[in-house]
Coordinates of C-alpha atoms in Angstrom, one line a residue:
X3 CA 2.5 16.0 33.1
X4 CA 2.7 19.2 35.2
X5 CA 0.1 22.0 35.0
X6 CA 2.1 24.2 32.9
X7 CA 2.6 21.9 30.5
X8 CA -1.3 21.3 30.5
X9 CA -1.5 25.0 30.4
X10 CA 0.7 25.3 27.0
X11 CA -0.6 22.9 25.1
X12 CA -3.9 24.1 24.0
X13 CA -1.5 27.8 23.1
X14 CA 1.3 25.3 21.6
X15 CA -1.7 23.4 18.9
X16 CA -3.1 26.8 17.9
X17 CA 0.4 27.8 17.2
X18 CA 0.4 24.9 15.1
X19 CA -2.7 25.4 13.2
X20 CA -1.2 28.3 12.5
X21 CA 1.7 27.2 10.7
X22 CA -0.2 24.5 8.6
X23 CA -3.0 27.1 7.2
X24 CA 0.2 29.5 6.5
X25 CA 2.0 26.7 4.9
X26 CA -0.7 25.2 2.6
X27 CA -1.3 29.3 1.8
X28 CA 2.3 29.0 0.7
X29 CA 2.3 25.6 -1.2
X30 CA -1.6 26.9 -3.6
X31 CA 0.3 30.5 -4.2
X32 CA 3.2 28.6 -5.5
X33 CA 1.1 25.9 -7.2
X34 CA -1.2 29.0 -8.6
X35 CA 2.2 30.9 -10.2
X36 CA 3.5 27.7 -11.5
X37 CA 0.3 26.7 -13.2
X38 CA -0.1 30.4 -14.5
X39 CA 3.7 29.8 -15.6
X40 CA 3.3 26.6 -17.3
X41 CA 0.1 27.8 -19.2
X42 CA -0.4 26.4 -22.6
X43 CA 1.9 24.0 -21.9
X44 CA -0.3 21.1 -21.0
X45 CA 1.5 20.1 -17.8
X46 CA -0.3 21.9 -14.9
X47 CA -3.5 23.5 -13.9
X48 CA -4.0 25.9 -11.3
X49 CA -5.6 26.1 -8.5
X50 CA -8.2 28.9 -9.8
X51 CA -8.5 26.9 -12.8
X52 CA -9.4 23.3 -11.0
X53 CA -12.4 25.2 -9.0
X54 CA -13.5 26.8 -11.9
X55 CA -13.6 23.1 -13.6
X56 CA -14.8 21.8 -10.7
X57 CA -17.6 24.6 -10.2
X58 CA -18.9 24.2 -13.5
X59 CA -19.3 20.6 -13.6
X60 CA -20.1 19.5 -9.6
X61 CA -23.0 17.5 -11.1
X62 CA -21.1 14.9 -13.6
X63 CA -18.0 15.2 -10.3
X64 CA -20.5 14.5 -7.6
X65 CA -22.0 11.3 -9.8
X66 CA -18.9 9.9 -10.9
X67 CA -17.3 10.6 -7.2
X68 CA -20.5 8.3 -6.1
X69 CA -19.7 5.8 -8.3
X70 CA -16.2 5.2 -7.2
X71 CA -16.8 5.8 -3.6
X72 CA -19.0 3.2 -3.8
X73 CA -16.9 0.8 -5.0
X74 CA -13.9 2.1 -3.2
X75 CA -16.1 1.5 -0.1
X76 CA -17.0 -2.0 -0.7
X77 CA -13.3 -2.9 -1.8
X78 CA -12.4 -1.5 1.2
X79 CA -14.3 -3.4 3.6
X80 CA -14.3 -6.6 1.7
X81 CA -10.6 -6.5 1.7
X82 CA -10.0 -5.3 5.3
X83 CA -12.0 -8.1 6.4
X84 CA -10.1 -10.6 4.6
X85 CA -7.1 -9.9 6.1
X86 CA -8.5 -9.7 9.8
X87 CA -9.9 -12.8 9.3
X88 CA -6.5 -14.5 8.0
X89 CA -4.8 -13.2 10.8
X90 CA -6.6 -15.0 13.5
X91 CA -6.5 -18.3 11.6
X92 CA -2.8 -18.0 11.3
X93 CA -2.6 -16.9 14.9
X94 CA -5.0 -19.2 16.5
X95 CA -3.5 -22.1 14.5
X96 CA 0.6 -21.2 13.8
X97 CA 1.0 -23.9 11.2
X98 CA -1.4 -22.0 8.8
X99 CA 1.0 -18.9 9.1
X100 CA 3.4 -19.8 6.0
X101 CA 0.5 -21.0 3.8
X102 CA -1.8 -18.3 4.2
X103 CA 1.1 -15.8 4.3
X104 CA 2.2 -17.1 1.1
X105 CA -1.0 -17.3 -0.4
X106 CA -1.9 -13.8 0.7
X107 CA 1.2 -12.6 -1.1
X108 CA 0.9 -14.4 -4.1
X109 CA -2.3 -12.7 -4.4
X110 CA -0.9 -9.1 -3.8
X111 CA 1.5 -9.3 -5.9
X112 CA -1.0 -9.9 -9.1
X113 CA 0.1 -7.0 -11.2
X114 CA -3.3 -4.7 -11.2
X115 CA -2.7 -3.2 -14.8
X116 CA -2.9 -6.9 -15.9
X117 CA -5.6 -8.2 -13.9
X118 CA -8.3 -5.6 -14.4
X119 CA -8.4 -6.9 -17.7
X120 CA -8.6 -10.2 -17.0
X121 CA -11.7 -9.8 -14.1
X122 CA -13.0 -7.5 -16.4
X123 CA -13.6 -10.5 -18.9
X124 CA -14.3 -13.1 -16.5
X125 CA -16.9 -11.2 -14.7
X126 CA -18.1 -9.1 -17.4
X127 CA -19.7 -5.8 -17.1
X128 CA -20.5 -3.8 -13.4
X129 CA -19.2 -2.8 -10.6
X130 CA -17.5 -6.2 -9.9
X131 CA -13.8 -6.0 -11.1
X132 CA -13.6 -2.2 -9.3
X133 CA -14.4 -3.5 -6.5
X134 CA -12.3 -6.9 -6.7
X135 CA -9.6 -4.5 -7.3
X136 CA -9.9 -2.5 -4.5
X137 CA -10.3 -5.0 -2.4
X138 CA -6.5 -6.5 -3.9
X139 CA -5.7 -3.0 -3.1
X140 CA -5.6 -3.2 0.5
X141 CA -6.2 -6.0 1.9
X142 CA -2.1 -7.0 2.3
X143 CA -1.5 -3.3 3.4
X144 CA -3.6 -4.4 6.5
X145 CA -2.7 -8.0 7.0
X146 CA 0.9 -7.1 7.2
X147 CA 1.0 -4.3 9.7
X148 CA -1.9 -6.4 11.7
X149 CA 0.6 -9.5 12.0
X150 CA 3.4 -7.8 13.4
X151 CA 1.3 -5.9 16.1
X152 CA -0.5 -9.6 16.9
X153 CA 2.9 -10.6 18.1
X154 CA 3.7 -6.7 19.8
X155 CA 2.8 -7.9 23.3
X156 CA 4.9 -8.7 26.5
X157 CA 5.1 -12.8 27.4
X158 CA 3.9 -11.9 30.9
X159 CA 0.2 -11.2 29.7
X160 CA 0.1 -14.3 27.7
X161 CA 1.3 -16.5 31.2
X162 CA -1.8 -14.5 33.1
X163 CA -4.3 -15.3 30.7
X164 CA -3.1 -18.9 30.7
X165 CA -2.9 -19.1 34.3
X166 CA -6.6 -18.6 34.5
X167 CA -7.4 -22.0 32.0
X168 CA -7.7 -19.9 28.4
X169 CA -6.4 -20.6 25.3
X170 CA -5.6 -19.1 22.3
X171 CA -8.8 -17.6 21.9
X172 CA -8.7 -15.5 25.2
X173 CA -5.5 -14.7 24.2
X174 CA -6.2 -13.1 20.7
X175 CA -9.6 -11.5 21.9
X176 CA -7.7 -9.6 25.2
X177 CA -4.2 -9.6 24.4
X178 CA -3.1 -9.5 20.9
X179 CA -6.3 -7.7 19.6
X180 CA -5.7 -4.8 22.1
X181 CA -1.7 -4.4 21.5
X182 CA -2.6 -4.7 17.4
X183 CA -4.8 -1.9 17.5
X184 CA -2.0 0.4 16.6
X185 CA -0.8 -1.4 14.0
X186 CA -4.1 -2.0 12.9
X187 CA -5.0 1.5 12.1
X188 CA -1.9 2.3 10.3
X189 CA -2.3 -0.4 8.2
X190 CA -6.1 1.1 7.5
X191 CA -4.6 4.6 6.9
X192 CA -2.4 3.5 4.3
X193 CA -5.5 0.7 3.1
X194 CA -7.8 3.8 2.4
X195 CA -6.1 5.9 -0.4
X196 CA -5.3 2.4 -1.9
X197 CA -8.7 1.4 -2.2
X198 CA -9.9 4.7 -4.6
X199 CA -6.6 3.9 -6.7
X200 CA -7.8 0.4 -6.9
X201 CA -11.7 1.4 -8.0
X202 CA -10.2 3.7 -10.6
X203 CA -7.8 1.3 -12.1
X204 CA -10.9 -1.1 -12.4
X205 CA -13.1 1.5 -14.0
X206 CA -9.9 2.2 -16.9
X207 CA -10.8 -1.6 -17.9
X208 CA -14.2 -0.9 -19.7
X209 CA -16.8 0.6 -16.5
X210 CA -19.5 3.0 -18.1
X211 CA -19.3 5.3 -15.0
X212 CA -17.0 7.1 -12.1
X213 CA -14.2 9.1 -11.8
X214 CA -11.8 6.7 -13.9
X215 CA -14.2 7.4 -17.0
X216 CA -14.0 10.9 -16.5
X217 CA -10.0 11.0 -16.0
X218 CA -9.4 8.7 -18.9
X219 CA -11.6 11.0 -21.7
X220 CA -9.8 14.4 -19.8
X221 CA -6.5 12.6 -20.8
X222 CA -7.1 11.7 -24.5
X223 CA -8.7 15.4 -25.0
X224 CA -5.5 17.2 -23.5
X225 CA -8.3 18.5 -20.9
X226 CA -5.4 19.3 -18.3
X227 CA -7.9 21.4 -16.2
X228 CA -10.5 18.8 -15.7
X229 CA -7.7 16.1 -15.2
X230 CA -6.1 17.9 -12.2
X231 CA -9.7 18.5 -10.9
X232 CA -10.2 15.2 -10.7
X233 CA -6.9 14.1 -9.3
X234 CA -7.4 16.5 -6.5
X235 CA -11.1 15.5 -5.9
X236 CA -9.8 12.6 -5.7
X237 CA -6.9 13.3 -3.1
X238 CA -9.0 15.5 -1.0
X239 CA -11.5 12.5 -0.7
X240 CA -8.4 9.8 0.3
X241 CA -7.1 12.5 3.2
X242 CA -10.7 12.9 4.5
X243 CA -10.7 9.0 4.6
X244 CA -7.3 8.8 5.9
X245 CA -7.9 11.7 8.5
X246 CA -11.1 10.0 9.2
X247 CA -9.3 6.8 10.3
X248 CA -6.6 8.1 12.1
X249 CA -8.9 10.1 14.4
X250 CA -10.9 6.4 15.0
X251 CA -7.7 5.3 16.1
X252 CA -6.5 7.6 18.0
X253 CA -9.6 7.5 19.8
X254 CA -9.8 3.9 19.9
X255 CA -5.4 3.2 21.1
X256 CA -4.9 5.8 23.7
X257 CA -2.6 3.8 25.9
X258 CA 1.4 3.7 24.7
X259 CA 2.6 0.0 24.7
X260 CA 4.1 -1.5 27.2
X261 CA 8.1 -2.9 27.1
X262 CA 8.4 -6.0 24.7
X263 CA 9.8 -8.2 27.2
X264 CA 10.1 -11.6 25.8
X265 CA 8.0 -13.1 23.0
X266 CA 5.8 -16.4 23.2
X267 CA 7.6 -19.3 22.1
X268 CA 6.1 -20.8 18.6
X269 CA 7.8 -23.2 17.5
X270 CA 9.0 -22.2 13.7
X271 CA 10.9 -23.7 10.5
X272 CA 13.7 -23.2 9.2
X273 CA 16.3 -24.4 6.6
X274 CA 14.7 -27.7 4.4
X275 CA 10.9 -26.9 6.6
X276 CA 10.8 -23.3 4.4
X277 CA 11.2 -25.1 1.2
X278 CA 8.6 -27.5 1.6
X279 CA 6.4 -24.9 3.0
X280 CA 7.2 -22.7 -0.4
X281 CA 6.6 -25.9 -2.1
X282 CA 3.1 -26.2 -0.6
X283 CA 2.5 -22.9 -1.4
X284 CA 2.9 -23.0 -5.0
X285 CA 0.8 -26.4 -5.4
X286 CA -1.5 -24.8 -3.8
X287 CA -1.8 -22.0 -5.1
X288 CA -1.6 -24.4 -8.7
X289 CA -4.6 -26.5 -7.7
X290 CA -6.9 -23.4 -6.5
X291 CA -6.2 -21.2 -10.1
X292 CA -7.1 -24.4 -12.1
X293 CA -9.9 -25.3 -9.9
X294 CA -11.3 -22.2 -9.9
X295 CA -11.4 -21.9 -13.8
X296 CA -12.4 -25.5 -14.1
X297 CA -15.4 -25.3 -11.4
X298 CA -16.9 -22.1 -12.9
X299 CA -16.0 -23.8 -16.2
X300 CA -14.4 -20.6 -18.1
X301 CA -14.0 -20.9 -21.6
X302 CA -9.6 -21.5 -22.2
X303 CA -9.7 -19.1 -24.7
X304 CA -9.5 -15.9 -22.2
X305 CA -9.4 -18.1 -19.2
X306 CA -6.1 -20.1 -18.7
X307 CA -4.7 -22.6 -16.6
X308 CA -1.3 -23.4 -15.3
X309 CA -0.8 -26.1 -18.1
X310 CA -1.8 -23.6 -20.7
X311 CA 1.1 -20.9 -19.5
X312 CA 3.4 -23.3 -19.1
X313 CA 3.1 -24.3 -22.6
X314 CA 3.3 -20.8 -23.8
X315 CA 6.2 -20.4 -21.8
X316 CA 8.3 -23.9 -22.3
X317 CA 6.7 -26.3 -24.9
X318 CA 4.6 -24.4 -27.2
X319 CA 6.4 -23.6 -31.1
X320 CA 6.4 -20.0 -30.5
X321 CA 7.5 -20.5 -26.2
X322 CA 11.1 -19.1 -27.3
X323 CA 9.8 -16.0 -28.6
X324 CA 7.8 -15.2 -25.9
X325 CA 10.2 -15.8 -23.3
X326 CA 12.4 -12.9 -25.1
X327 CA 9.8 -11.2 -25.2
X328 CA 9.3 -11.3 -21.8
X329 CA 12.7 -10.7 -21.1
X330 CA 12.9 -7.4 -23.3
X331 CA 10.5 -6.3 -21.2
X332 CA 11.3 -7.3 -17.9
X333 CA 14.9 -5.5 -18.0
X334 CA 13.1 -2.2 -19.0
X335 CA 11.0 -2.5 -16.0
X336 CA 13.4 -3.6 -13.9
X337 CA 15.5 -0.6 -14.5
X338 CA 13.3 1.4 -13.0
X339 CA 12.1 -0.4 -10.4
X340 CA 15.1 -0.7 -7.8
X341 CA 15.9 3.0 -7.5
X342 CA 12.2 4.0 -7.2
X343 CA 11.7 1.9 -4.3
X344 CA 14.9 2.6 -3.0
X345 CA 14.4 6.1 -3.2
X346 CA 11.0 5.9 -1.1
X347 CA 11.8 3.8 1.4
X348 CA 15.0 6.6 2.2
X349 CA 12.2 9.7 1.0
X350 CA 9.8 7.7 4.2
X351 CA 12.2 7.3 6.5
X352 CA 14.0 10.8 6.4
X353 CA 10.7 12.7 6.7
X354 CA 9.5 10.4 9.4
X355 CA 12.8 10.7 11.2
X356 CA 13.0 14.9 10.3
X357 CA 9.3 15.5 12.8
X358 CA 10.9 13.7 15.4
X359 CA 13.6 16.4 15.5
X360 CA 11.6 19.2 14.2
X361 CA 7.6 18.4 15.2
X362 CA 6.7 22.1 13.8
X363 CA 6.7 20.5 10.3
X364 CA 4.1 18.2 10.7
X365 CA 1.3 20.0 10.2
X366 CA 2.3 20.7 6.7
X367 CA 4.6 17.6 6.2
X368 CA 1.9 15.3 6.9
X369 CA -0.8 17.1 4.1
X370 CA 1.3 17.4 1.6
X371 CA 2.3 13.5 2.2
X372 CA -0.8 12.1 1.7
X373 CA -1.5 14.3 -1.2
X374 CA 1.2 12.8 -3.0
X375 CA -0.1 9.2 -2.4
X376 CA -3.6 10.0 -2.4
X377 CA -3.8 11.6 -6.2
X378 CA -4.5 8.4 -8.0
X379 CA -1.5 7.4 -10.0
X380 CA -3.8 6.9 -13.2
X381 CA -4.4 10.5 -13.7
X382 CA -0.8 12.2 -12.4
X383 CA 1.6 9.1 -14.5
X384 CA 1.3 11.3 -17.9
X385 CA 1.1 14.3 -16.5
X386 CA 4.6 13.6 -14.3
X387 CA 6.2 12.0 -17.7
X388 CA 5.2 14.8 -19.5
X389 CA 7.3 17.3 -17.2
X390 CA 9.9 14.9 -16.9
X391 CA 10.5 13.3 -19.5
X392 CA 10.0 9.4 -20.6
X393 CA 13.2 8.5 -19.4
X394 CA 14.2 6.9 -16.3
X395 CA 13.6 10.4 -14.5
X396 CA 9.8 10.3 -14.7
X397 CA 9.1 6.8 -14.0
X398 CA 11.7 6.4 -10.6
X399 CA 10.2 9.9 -9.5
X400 CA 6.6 8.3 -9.7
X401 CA 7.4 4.8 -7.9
X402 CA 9.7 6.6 -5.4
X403 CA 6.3 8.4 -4.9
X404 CA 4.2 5.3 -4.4
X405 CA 6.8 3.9 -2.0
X406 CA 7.3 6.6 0.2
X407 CA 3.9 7.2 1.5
X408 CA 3.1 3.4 3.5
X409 CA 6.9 3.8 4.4
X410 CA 6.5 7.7 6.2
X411 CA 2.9 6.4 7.6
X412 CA 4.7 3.1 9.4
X413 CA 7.7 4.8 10.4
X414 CA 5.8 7.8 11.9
X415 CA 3.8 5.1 13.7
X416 CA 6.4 3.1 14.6
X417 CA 8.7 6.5 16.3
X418 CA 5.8 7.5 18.0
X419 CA 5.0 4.2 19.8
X420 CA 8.0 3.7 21.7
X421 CA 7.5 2.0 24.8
X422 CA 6.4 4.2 27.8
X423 CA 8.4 3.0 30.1
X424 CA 11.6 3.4 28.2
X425 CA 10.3 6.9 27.5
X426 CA 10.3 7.3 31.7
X427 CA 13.7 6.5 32.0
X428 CA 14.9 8.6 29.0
X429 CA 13.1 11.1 31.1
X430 CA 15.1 10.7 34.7
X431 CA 17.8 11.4 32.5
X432 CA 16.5 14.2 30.7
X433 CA 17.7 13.0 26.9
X434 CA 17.2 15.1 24.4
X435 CA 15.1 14.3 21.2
X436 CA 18.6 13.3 19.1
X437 CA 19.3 10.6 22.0
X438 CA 16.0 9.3 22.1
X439 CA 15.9 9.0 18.4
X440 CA 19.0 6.9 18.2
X441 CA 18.8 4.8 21.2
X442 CA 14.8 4.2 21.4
X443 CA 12.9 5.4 18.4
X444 CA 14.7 4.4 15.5
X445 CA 14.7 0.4 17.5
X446 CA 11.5 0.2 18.1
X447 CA 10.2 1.9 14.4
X448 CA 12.4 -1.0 12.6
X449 CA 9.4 -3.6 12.4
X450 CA 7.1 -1.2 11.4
X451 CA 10.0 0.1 8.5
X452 CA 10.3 -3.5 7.2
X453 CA 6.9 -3.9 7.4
X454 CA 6.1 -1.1 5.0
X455 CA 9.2 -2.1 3.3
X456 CA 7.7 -5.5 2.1
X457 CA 4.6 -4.0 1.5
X458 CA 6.6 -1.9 -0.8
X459 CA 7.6 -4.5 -2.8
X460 CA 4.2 -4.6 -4.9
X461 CA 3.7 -1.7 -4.8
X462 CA 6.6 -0.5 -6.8
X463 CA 5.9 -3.2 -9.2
X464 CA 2.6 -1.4 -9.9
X465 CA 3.7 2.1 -10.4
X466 CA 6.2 1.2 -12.7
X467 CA 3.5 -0.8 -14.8
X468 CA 0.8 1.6 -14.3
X469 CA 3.5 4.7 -15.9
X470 CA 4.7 2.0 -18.9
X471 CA 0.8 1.2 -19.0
X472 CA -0.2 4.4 -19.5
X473 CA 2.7 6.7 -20.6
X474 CA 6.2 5.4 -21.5
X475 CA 4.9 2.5 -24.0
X476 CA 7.8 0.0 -22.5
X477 CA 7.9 -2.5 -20.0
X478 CA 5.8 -4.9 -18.7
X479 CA 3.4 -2.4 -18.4
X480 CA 2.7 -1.6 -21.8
X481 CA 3.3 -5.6 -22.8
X482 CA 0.4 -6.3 -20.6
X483 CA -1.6 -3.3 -22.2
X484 CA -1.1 -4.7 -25.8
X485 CA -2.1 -8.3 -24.9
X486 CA -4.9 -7.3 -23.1
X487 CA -5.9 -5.3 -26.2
X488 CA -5.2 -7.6 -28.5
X489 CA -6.5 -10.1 -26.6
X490 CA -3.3 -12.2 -26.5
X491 CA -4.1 -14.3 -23.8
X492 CA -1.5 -16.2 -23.8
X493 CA 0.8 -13.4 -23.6
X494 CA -1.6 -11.6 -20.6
X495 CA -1.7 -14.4 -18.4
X496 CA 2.1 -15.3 -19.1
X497 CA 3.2 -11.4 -17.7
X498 CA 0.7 -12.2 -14.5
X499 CA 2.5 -15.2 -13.3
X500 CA 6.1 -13.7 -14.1
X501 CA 5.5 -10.2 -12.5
X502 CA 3.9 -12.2 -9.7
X503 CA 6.5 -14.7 -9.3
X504 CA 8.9 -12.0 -9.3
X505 CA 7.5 -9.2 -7.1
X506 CA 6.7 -12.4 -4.5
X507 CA 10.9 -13.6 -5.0
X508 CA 11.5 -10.0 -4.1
X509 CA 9.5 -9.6 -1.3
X510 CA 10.9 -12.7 0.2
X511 CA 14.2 -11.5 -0.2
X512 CA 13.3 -8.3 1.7
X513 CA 11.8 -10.6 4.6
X514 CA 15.3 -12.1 5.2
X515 CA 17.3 -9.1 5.7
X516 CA 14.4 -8.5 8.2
X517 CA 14.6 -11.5 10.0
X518 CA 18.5 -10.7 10.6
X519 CA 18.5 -7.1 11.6
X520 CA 15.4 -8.0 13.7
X521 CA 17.3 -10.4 15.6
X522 CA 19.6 -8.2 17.1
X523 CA 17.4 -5.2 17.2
X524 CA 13.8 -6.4 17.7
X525 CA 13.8 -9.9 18.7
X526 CA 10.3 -10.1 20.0
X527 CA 8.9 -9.2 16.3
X528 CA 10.9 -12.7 15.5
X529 CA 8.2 -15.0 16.9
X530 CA 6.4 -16.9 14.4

């Protein structure tokens, strides 16, 4: 870098400071005439109204914010360290890969709406289902980004660190952990807003205390002040955690990462091997849901096993009426589903893509980004239905809005890291930022894109059961609402497997056109 570059920069990031303080001026003026507009209405607070809320009652905020904080906190770390600890068993041992990937998945895709319920009956009152939900939360929005960047190093460290006699472990410790850090920390960026959405769907399934309480009894009074003060509580705590993390990493992954060379040869499966390994998976899977109910031995009525949701499915006298049931509701949801998600992933990529060509925009971009996935979908799904309707409108808007935010996060991650010393001879050529997009950036952000785009999957899957849960009263969202409060078991555990079964079917699907593109584009990321 020459001097006058050094010299502009400092005079180039006030500039910028600049035009994010003018532009969030911009966005609360507009927020403050709209809410003034829409007054009486029961749609939107504004801004003046939300402090004054928020003024009057810091006490019950500041008690309730501790409550879920805490258990947001917890989640967090409990879940974070699950998935770095699966990681290194599935990289220190490759074999494990497919069964703990498969397992991890199976286990993210449990639809939340449904399985608050069901923890909140199994392990009764407390803090315990919050923080087993936030923990489900994030844990896959680490392990996912953390595997790809375990396999983001060139073959030529891994033959130096073997030519001095050390194994796997060497290799993981000083090579893989060091080229994952990246990777890691956008996972963790994405991980933290999860986490306070995954505390307050726990605390909507019976807690006595935090900001879920709150939110629900603002919602069934029509208290639209206090409910927008606690959604943006809320988001301003999930952008000081993301922020927070960010900054760590930044900190922490200063060096850009080298040219992807060649990738170290593991041996994988394919054809007849990945359906015995999907087989294992599932009889796995099997054996650890039954044992788990048998060896804390949960009472069948509200605890079921496989055999009893298979016979409410296939063999039981009332099995065909369930399964239409089922199906009613699963082509509701599914309606929705596809162009949400669809509509995120290309909302993610555009704006990812637009501050590469236009970096001015990032300093209000990137706020206004993680305000939209940090307001916790619980409080803004009735509100968004309300303006939009309960049509299709309302709910694709809303899951378009839970997909795009882990899509812009790994995609701005995944621009940014191009290899540096591509980036040197981009510079002997002096390309301009279009060029580099095209020819560098947008290849090396593509395993980072179908990462969040797998991710995605579940995701979707929860918003459009959390807005049916809460708002539209159709779907599998709102089936799994009525079991749960009719405690039809039967039914509950019945729309867990199917949603999970399905969300895991799609994510699968969404790995393959991965593996293909990846092969031309990527094929370092290919090693298994």
């Amino acid at each position: 870098m020459t001097a006058a570059a050094t010299a502009h920069r400092p005079g180039r990031h006030t500039a910028r400071r600049w035009q994010a303080a003018a532009g969030l001026l911009l966005l609360l003026l507009g927020w403050e005439y709209a809410g003034r507009a829409l007054s009486g209405a029961f749609i939107l607070a504004a801004p003046s109204e939300v402090l004054a809320w928020t003024w009057q009652n810091a006490g019950l905020m500041g008690r309730a914010m501790g409550e879920t904080l805490g258990n947001a906190v917890l989640g967090f770390v409990y879940g974070n360290a699950a998935a770095v600890l699966l990681a290194s068993v599935a990289l220190l041992w490759p074999r494990t890969e497919a069964l703990i990937g498969g397992l991890a998945l199976l286990v993210f895709c449990l639809p939340l709406v449904a399985t608050g319920p069901i923890l909140r009956v199994l392990m009764g009152p407390g803090d315990g289902p919050q923080i087993a939900l936030a923990a489900l939360a994030v844990y896959y929005t680490t392990l996912v980004p953390l595997l790809v960047g375990l396999r983001a190093a060139p073959s030529s460290w891994f033959d130096l660190v073997r030519s001095y006699g050390r194994g796997r472990g060497a290799e993981l410790v000083h090579v893989r952990a060091m080229a994952a850090l990246p990777y890691l920390f956008a996972g963790l960026q994405i991980a933290a807003p999860a986490a306070i959405l995954g505390a307050m769907v726990g605390e909507f399934t019976g807690a006595e205390r935090g900001l879920g309480v709150l939110t629900i009894r603002a919602m069934r009074a029509l208290d639209v002040p206090a409910t927008w003060a606690l959604a943006s509580v809320s988001a301003a705590v999930a952008i000081l955690a993301y922020a927070g993390v960010g900054w760590l990493g930044r900190r922490l992954s200063t060096a850009p990462p080298p040219v992807l060379l060649a990738p170290p040869a593991v041996a994988g499966r394919r054809g007849g091997g990945a359906l015995v390994q999907g087989l294992g998976v599932a009889v796995l899977a099997l054996l650890l849901w039954w044992g788990a109910m048998e060896a804390f031995g949960l009472n069948r009525f509200f605890a079921k096993r496989p055999g009893d949701v298979w016979a409410a499915l296939v063999t039981a006298p009332d099995a065909a009426v369930t399964r239409a049931t089922l199906a009613v509701a699963l082509r509701e949801t599914a309606a929705y589903v596809l162009p949400g998600y669809l509509a995120g992933l290309a909302m993610g990529l555009g704006l990812a893509v637009a501050l590469v060509l236009l970096p001015a925009l990032a300093a209000v971009a990137m706020p206004v980004a993680v305000a939209l996935r940090s307001v916790p979908i619980v409080t803004t799904a009735p509100l968004f239905v309300m303006l939009l309707g309960r049509g299709a409108v309302g709910t694709v808007v809303l899951v378009a809005v839970m997909v795009f935010f882990p899509t812009f996060v790994a995609c701005a991650q995944g621009l940014s890291r191009a290899p540096g010393q591509a980036n040197d001879l981009f510079d002997s050529y002096a390309a301009g930022r279009l060029s580099r997009l095209i020819h560098l950036r947008l290849p090396a952000m593509l395993p980072a894109f179908f990462a969040a785009a797998r991710m995605s999957v579940p995701a979707a899957v929860l918003a459009v059961t959390v807005v049916e849960w809460l708002a539209t009263g159709r779907g599998m969202g709102s089936l799994m609402a009525m079991s749960a409060s009719l405690s039809d078991y039967d039914m509950l555990w019945s729309t867990v497997v199917v949603v999970s079964v399905l969300s895991a079917a799609c994510y699968l699907a969404v790995g393959g056109v991965e593996r293909r593109v990846l092969a031309v584009y990527a094929p370092e990321q290919g090693a298994r």
